[in-house]
Short mmCIF file of C-alpha atoms and ligand atoms in Angstrom, two decimals:
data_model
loop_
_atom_site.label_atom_id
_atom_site.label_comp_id
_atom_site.label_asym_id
_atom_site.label_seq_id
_atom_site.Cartn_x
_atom_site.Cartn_y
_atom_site.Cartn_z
CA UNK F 152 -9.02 -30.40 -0.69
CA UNK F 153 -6.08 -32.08 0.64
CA UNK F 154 -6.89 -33.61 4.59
CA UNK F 155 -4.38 -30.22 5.91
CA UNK F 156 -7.13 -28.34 4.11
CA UNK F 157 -10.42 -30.38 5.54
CA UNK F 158 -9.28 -29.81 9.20
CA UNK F 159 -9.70 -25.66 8.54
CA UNK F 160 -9.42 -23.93 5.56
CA UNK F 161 -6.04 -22.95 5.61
CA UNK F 162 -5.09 -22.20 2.04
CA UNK F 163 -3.38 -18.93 1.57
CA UNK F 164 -1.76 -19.61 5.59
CA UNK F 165 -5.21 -18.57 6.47
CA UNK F 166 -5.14 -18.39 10.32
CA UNK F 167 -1.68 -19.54 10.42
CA UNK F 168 1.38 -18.30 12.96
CA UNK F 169 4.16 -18.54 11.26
CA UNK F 170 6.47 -16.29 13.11
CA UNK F 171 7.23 -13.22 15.26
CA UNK F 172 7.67 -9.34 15.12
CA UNK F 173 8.63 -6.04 17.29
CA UNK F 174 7.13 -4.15 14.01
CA UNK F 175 3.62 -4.28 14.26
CA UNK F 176 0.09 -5.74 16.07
CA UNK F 177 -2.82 -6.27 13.35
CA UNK F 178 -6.16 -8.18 15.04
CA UNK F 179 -9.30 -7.30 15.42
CA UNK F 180 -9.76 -5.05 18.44
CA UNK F 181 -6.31 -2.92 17.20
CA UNK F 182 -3.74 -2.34 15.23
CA UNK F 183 -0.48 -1.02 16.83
CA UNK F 184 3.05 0.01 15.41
CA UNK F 185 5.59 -0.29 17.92
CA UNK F 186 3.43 0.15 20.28
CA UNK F 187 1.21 2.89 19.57
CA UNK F 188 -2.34 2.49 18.37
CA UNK F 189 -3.29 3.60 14.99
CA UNK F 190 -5.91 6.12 15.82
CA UNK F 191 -3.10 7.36 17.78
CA UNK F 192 -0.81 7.77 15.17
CA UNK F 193 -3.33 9.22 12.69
CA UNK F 194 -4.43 12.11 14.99
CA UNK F 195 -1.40 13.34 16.72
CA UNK F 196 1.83 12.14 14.79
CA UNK F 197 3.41 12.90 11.92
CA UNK F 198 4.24 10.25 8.40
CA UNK F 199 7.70 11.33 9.24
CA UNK F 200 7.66 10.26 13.10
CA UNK F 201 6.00 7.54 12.11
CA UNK F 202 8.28 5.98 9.67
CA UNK F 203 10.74 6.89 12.48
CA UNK F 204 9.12 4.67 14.79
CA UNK F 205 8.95 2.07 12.74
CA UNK F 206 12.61 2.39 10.99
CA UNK F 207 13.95 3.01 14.08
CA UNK F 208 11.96 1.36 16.28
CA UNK F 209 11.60 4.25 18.95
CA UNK F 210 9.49 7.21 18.74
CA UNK F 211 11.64 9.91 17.88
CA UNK F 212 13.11 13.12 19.92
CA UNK F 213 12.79 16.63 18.89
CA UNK F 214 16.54 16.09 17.79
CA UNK F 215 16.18 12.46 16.27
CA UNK F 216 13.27 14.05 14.22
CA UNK F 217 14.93 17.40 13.27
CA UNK F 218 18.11 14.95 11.99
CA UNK F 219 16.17 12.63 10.41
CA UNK F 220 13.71 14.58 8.52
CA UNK F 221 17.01 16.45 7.44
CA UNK F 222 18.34 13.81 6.53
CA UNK F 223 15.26 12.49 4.02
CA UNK F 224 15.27 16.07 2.80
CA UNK F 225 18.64 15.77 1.22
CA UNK F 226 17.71 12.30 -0.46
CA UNK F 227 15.02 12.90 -2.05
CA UNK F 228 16.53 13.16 -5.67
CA UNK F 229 17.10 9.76 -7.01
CA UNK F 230 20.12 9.20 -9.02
CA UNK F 231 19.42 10.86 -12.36
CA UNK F 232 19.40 8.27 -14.25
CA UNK F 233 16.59 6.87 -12.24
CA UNK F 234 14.35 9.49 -12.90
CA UNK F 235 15.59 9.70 -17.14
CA UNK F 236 14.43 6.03 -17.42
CA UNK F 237 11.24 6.53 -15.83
CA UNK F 238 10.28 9.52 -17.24
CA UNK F 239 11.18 8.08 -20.78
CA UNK F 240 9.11 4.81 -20.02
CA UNK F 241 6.28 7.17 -19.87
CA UNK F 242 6.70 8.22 -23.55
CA UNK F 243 8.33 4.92 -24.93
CA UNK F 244 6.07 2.63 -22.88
CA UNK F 245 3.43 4.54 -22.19
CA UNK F 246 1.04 1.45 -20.96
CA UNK F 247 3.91 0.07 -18.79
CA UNK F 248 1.54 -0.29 -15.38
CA UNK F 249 3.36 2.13 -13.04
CA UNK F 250 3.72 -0.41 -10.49
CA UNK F 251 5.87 -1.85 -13.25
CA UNK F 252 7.70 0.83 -13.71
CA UNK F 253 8.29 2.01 -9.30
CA UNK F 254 9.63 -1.34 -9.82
CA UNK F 255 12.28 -0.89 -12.13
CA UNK F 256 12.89 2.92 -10.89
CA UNK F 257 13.68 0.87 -7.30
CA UNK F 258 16.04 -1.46 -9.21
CA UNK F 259 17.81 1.35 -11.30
CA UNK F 260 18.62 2.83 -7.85
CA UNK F 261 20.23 -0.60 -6.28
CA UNK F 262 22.97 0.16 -9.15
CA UNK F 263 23.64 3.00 -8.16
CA UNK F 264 23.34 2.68 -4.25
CA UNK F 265 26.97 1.96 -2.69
CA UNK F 266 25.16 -0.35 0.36
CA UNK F 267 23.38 -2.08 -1.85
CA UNK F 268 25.62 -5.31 -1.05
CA UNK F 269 25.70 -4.46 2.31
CA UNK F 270 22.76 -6.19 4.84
CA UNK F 271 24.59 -4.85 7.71
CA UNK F 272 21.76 -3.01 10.41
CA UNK F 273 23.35 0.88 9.27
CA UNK F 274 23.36 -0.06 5.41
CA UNK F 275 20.19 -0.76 5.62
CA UNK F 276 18.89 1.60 7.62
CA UNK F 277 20.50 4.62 4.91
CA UNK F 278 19.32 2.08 1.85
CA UNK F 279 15.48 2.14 3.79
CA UNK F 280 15.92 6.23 4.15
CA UNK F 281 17.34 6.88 0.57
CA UNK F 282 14.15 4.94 -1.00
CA UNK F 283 11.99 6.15 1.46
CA UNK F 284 12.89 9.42 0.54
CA UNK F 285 13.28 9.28 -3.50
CA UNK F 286 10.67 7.16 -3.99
CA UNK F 287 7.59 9.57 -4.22
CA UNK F 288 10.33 11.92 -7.21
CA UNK F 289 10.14 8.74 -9.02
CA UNK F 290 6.22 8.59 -9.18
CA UNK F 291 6.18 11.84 -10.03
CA UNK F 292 8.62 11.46 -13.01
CA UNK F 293 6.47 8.67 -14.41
CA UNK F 294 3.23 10.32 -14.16
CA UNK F 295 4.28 13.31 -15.40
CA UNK F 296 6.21 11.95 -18.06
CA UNK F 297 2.70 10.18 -19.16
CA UNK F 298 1.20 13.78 -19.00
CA UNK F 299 4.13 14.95 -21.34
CA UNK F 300 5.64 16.84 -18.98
CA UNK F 301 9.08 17.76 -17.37
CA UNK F 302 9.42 15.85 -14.17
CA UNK F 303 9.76 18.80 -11.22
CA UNK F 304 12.56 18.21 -8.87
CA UNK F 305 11.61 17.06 -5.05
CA UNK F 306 11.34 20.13 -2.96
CA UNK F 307 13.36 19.73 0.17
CA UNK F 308 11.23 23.18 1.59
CA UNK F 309 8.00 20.86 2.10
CA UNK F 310 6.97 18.53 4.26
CA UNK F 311 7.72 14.40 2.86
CA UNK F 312 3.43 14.33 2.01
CA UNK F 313 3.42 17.57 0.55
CA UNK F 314 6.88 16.30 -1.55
CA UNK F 315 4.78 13.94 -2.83
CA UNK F 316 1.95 15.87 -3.87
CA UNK F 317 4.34 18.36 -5.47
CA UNK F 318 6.13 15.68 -7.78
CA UNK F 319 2.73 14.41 -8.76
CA UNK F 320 1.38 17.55 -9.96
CA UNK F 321 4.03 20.68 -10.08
CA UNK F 322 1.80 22.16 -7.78
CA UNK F 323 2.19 23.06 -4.09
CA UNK F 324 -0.66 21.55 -1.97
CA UNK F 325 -3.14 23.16 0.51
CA UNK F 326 -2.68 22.43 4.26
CA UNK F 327 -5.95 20.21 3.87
CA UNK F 328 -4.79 18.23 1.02
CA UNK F 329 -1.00 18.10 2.41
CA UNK F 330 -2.41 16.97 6.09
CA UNK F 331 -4.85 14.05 4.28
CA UNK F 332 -2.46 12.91 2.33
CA UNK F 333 -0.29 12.61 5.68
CA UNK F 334 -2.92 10.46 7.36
CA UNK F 335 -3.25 7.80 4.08
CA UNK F 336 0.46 7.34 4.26
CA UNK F 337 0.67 6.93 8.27
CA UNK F 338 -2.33 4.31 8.02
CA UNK F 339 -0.99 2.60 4.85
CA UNK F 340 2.92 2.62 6.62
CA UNK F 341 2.71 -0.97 8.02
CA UNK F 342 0.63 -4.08 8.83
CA UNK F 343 2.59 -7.01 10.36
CA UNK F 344 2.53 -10.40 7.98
CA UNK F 345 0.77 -9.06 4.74
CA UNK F 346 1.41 -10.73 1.51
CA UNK F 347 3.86 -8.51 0.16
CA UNK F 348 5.92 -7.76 3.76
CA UNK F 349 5.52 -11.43 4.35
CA UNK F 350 6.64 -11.82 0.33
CA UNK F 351 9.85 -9.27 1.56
CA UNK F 352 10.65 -10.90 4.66
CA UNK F 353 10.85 -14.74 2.37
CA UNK F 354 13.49 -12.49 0.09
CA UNK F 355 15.63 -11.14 3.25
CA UNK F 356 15.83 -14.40 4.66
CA UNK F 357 18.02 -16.05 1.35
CA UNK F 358 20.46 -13.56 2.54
CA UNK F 359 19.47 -11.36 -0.50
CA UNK F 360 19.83 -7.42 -0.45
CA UNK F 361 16.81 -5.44 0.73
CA UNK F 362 16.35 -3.75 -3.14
CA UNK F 363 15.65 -7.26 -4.10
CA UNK F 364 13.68 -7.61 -1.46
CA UNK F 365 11.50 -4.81 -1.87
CA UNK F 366 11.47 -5.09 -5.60
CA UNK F 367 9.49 -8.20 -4.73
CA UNK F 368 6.97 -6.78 -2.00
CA UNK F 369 6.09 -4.05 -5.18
CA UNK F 370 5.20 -7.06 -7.57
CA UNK F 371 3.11 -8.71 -4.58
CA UNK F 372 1.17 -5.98 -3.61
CA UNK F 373 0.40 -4.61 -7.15
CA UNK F 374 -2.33 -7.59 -7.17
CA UNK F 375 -5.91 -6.39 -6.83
CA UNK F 376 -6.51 -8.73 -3.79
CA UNK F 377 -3.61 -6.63 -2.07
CA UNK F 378 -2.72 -2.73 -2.40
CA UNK F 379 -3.97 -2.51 -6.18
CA UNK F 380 -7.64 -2.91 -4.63
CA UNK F 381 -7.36 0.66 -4.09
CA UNK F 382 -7.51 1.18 -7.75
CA UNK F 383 -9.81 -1.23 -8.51
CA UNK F 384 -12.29 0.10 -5.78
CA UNK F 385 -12.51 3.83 -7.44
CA UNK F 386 -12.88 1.91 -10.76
CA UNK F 387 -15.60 -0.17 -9.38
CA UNK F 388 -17.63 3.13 -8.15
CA UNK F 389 -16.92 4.74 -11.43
CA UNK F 390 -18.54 1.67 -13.27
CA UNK F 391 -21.51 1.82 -10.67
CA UNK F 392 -21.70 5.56 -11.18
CA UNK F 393 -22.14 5.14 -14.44
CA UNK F 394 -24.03 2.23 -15.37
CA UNK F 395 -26.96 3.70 -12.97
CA UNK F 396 -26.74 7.04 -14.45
CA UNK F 397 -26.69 5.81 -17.89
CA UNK F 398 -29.91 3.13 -17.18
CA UNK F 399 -32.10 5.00 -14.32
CA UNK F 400 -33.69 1.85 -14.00
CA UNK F 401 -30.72 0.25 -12.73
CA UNK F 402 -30.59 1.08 -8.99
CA UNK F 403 -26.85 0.89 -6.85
CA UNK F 404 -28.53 -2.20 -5.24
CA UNK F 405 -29.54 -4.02 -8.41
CA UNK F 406 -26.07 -3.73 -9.65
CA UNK F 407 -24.61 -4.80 -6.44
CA UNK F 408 -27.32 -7.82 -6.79
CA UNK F 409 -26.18 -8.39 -9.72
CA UNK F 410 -22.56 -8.39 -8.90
CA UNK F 411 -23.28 -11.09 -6.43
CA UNK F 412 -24.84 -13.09 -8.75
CA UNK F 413 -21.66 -12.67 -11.02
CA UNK F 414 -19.79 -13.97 -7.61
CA UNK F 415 -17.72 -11.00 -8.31
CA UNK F 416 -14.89 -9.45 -5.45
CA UNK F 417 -16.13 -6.58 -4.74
CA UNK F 418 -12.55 -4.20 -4.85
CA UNK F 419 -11.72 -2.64 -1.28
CA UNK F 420 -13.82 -5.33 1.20
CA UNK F 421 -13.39 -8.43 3.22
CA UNK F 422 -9.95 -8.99 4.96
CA UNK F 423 -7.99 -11.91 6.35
CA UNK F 424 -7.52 -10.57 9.88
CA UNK F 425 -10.39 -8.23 10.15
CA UNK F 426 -13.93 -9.61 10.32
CA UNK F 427 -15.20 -7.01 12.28
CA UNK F 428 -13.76 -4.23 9.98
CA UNK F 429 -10.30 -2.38 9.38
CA UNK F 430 -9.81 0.20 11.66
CA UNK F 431 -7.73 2.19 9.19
CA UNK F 432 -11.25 2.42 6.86
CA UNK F 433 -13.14 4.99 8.76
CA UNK F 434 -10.49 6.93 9.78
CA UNK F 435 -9.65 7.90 6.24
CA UNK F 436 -13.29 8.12 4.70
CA UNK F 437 -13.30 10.43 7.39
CA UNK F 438 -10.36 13.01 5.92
CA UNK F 439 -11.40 12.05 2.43
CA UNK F 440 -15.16 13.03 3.10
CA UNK F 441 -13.52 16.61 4.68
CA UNK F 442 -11.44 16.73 1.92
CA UNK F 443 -14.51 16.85 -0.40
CA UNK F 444 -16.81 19.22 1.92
CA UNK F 445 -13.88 21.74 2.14
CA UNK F 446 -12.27 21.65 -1.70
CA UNK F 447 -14.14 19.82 -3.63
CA UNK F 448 -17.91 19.63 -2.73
CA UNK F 449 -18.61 17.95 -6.76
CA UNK F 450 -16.42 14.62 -5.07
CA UNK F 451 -19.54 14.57 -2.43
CA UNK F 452 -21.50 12.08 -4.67
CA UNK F 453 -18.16 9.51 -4.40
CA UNK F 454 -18.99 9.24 -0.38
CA UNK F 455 -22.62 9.36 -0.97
CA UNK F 456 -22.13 6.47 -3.50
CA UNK F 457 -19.43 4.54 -1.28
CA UNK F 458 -21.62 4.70 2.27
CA UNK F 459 -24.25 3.31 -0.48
CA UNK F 460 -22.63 0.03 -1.69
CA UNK F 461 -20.87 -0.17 2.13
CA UNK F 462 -24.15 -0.41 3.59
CA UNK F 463 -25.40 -2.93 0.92
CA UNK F 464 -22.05 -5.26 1.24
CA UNK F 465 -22.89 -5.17 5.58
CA UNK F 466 -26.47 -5.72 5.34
CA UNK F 467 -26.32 -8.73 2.54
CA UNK F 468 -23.07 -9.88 3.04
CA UNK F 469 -21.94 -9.27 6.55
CA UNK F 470 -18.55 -7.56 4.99
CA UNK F 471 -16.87 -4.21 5.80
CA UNK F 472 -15.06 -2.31 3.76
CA UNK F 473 -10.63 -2.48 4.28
CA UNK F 474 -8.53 1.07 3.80
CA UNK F 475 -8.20 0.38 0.19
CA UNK F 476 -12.19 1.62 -0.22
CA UNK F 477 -12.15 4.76 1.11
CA UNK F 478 -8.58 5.45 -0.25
CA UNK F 479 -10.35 5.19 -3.92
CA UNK F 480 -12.70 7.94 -3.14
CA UNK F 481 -10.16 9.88 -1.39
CA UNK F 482 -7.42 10.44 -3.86
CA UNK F 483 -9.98 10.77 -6.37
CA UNK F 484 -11.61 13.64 -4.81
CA UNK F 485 -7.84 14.99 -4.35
CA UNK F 486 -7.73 14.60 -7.98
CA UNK F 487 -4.48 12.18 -8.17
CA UNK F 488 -4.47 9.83 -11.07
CA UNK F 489 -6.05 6.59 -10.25
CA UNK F 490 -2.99 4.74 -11.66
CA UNK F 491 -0.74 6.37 -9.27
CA UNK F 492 -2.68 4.83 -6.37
CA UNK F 493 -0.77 1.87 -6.07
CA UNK F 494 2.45 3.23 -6.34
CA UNK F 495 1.57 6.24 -3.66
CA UNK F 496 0.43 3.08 -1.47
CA UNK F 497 4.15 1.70 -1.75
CA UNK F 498 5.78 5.30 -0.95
CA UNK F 499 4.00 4.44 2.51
CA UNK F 500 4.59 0.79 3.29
CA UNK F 501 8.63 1.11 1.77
CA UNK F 502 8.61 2.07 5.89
CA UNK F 503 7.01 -1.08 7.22
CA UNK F 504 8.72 -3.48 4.22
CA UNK F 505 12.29 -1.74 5.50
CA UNK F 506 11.55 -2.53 9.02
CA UNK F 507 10.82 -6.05 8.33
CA UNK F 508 13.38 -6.73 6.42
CA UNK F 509 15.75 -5.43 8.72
CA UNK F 510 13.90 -7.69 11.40
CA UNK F 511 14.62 -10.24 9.23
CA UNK F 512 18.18 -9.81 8.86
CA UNK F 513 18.95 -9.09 12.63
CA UNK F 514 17.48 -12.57 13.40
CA UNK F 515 17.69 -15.11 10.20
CA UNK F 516 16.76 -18.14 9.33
CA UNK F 517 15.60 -19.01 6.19
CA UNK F 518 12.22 -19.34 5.48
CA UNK F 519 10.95 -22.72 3.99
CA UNK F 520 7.93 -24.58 5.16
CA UNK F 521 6.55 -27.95 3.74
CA UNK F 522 3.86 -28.92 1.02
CA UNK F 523 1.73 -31.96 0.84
CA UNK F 524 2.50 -33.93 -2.13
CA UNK F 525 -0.84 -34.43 -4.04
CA UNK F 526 0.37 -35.40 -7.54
CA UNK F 527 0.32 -38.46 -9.47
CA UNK F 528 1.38 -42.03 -7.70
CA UNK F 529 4.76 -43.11 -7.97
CA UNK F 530 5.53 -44.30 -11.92
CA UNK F 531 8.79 -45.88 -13.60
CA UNK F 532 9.82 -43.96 -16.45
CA UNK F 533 10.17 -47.02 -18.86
CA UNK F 534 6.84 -48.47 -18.07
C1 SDX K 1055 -4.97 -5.11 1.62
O1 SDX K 1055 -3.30 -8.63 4.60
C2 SDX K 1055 -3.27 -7.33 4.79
O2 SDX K 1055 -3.04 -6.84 5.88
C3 SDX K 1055 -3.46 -6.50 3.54
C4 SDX K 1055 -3.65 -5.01 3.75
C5 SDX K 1055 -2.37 -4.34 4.22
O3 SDX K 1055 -2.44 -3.26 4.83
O4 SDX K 1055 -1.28 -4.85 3.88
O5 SDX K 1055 -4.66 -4.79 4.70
C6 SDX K 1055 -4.02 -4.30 2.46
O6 SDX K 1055 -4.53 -5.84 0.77
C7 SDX K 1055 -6.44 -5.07 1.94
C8 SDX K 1055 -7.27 -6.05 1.05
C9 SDX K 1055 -7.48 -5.43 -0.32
N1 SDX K 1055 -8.08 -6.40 -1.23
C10 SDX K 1055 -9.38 -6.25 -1.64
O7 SDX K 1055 -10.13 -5.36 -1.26
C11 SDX K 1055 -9.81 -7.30 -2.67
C12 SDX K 1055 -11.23 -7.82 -2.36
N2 SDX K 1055 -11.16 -8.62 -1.13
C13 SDX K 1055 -11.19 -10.05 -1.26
O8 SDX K 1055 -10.50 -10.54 -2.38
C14 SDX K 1055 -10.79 -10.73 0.07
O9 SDX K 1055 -11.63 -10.22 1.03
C15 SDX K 1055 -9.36 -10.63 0.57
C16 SDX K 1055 -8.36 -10.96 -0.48
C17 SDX K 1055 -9.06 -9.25 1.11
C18 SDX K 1055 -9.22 -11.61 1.73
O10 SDX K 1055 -9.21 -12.91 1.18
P1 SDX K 1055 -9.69 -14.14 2.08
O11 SDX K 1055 -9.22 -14.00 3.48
O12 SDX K 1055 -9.31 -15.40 1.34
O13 SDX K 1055 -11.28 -13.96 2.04
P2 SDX K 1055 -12.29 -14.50 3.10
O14 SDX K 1055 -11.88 -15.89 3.53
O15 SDX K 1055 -12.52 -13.47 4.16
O16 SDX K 1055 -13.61 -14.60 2.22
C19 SDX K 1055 -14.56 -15.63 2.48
C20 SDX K 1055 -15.62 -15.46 1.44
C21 SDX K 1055 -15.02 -15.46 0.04
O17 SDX K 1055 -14.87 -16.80 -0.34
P3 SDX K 1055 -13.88 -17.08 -1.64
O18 SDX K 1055 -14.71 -16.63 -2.85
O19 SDX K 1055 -12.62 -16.23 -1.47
O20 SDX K 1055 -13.62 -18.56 -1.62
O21 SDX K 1055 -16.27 -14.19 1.59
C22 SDX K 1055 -16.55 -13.68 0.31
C23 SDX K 1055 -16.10 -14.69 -0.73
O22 SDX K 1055 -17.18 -15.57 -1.03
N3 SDX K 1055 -15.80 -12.43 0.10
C24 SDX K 1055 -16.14 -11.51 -0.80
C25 SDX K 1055 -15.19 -10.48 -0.68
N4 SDX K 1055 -14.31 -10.81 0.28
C26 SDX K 1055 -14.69 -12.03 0.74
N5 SDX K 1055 -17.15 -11.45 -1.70
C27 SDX K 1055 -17.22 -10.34 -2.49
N6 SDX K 1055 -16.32 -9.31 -2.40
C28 SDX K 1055 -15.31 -9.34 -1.52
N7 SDX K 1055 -14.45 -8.31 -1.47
#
């Protein structure tokens, strides 16, 4: 370790400062957007107020929210040939990861977006609400496409959670399913320095244009130590699931034992800011377990099985689960693909990314701290 290192651990900016926002507050006794505390937000506001807030910075008034939700209604068709690429990616690259593929669906649309050059504060507030809007159409088109279906167009009748849930599966959703699905996008909307906001704000501050930008947070938090733990965590119960029901010898504990001994990452635990636990977690297991009681009692076992290994990973490891755990069993009881986890996770945070960037822009510098040199001693090349 180099001697920056041996004074505190401080690789990955563990710890580390390294600027300001108005967005958001993420520590360990809250975590506040604009303002507002999250258990707030889940229980008495809306995904669409919310991504007000934090697009806009206010919280909105019945007429800011009437125009604004209005306004999202009548963008949520991408540009068609946004949603004929992705669809045919399902069929001509059917094991493109879909994260891949939200990717290139954002691109597609910087073409065709007439602000896309333009970083001026309105530009990129209607570039922020046209992606916001389209982007859950574009995850449908993909995972429909890889179902062999017709994508369905957005329905502007619905509410923006219920949108999604309709583009995902042609199907209009019950209040229950429409109203958890509202929650997991509120709690996933924003969270202050993160590795793919922070990996956003580094793009913005070039002077590059926010699709860049955000085509940029998508690759950073497709990693399995960022938003693709949410995946990972419902494949890691499904493997526990079945490995003890195929060996009845093998108890949840032994493989979790075992696990440890593997010094495996367990998928949807530990944080960098929260030690004491995420305060998003139990707010969604929450939903998700009323989810299961009230349509899907067979999804039971999933919270039965998740309280299981989160009760192991406290007792033996001191470490509490982070929203991506219960989000796993959640969706999964909902019966979304698991693929389409990761890219449901960036129809939330397109909010908090937008907001940053914007943040960004307003007040710019670029961003470009120092390294240690720890390589070879100085050498002439014709020694
Ligand atoms: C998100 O930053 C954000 O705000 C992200 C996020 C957001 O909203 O944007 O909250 C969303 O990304 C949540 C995190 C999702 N990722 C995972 O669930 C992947 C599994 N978690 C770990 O990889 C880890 O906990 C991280 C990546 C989340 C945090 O990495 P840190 O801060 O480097 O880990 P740490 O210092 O707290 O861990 C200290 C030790 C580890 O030492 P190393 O092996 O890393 O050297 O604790 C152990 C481990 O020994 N440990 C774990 C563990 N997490 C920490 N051991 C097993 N399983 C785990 N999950």
């Amino acid at each position: 370790m180099s001697s920056i290192q041996k004074a505190a651990d401080t690789r990955g900016l563990a710890g580390q400062t390294i600027g300001d926002t108005k967005v958001c507050s993420v520590n360990q006794t809250q975590l506040i957007y604009r303002g507002y505390e999250i258990a707030d937000l889940a229980a008495n506001a809306t995904f669409e107020e919310v991504s007000f807030l934090l697009l806009e910075g206010h919280k909105p008034s019945t007429d800011e929210l009437a125009r604004f939700e209005a306004e999202l209604r009548d963008m949520r068709e991408p540009h068609p040939e946004v949603i004929k690429v992705i669809h045919g990616l399902a069929r001509s690259a059917p094991n493109a990861h879909p994260m891949n593929v939200l990717r290139t669906g954002i691109s597609l649309a910087s073409h065709h977006d007439p602000d896309c050059e333009d970083n001026s504060a309105e530009a990129e507030l209607r570039k922020s609400k046209r992606l916001l809007a389209s982007i859950p159409a574009m995850i449908g088109a993909h995972q429909r496409g890889l179902e062999g279906k017709d994508p369905v167009s957005a329905d502007p009748s619905m509410s923006h959670a219920a949108n999604l849930l309709w583009c995902l599966s042609g199907e209009t959703p019950g209040e229950i399913a429409t109203k958890v699905m509202d929650v997991s996008l509120i709690l996933y909307a924003e969270h202050d320095f993160n590795a793919s906001t922070f990996t956003g704000r580094v793009i913005a501050s070039t002077n590059s244009d926010l699709h860049s930008a955000v085509c940029g947070a998508v690759g950073a938090l497709k990693g399995n130590l960022h938003g693709g733990a949410n995946e990972a965590a419902m494949d890691m119960l499904r493997d526990i699931m079945d490995d003890t029901t195929q060996d009845s010898d093998l108890t949840v504990g032994a493989w979790m034992t075992r696990a440890f001994e593997e010094k495996r990452k367990l998928m949807g635990f530990g944080h960098r800011v929260y030690k004491n636990g995420d305060h998003r977690a139990g707010i969604l297991r929450d939903w998700g377990l009323r989810y299961a009681n009230e349509e899907n009692a067979s999804a039971k076992k999933w919270f039965d099985l998740g309280d299981e290994v989160q009760q192991i990973m406290f007792e033996q490891k001191n470490i509490h689960p982070n929203v991506d755990f219960p989000c796993g069993m959640t969706y999964y009881s909902m019966g979304i693909p698991v693929p389409q986890y990761t890219p449901i996770f960036v129809a939330s945070r397109i909010t908090g990314w937008c907001a940053h960037i914007m943040e960004q822009h307003a007040n710019n510098r670029i961003i470009r701290p120092l390294a240690e040199y720890t390589g070879p001693e100085l050498s002439n090349w014709n020694d």
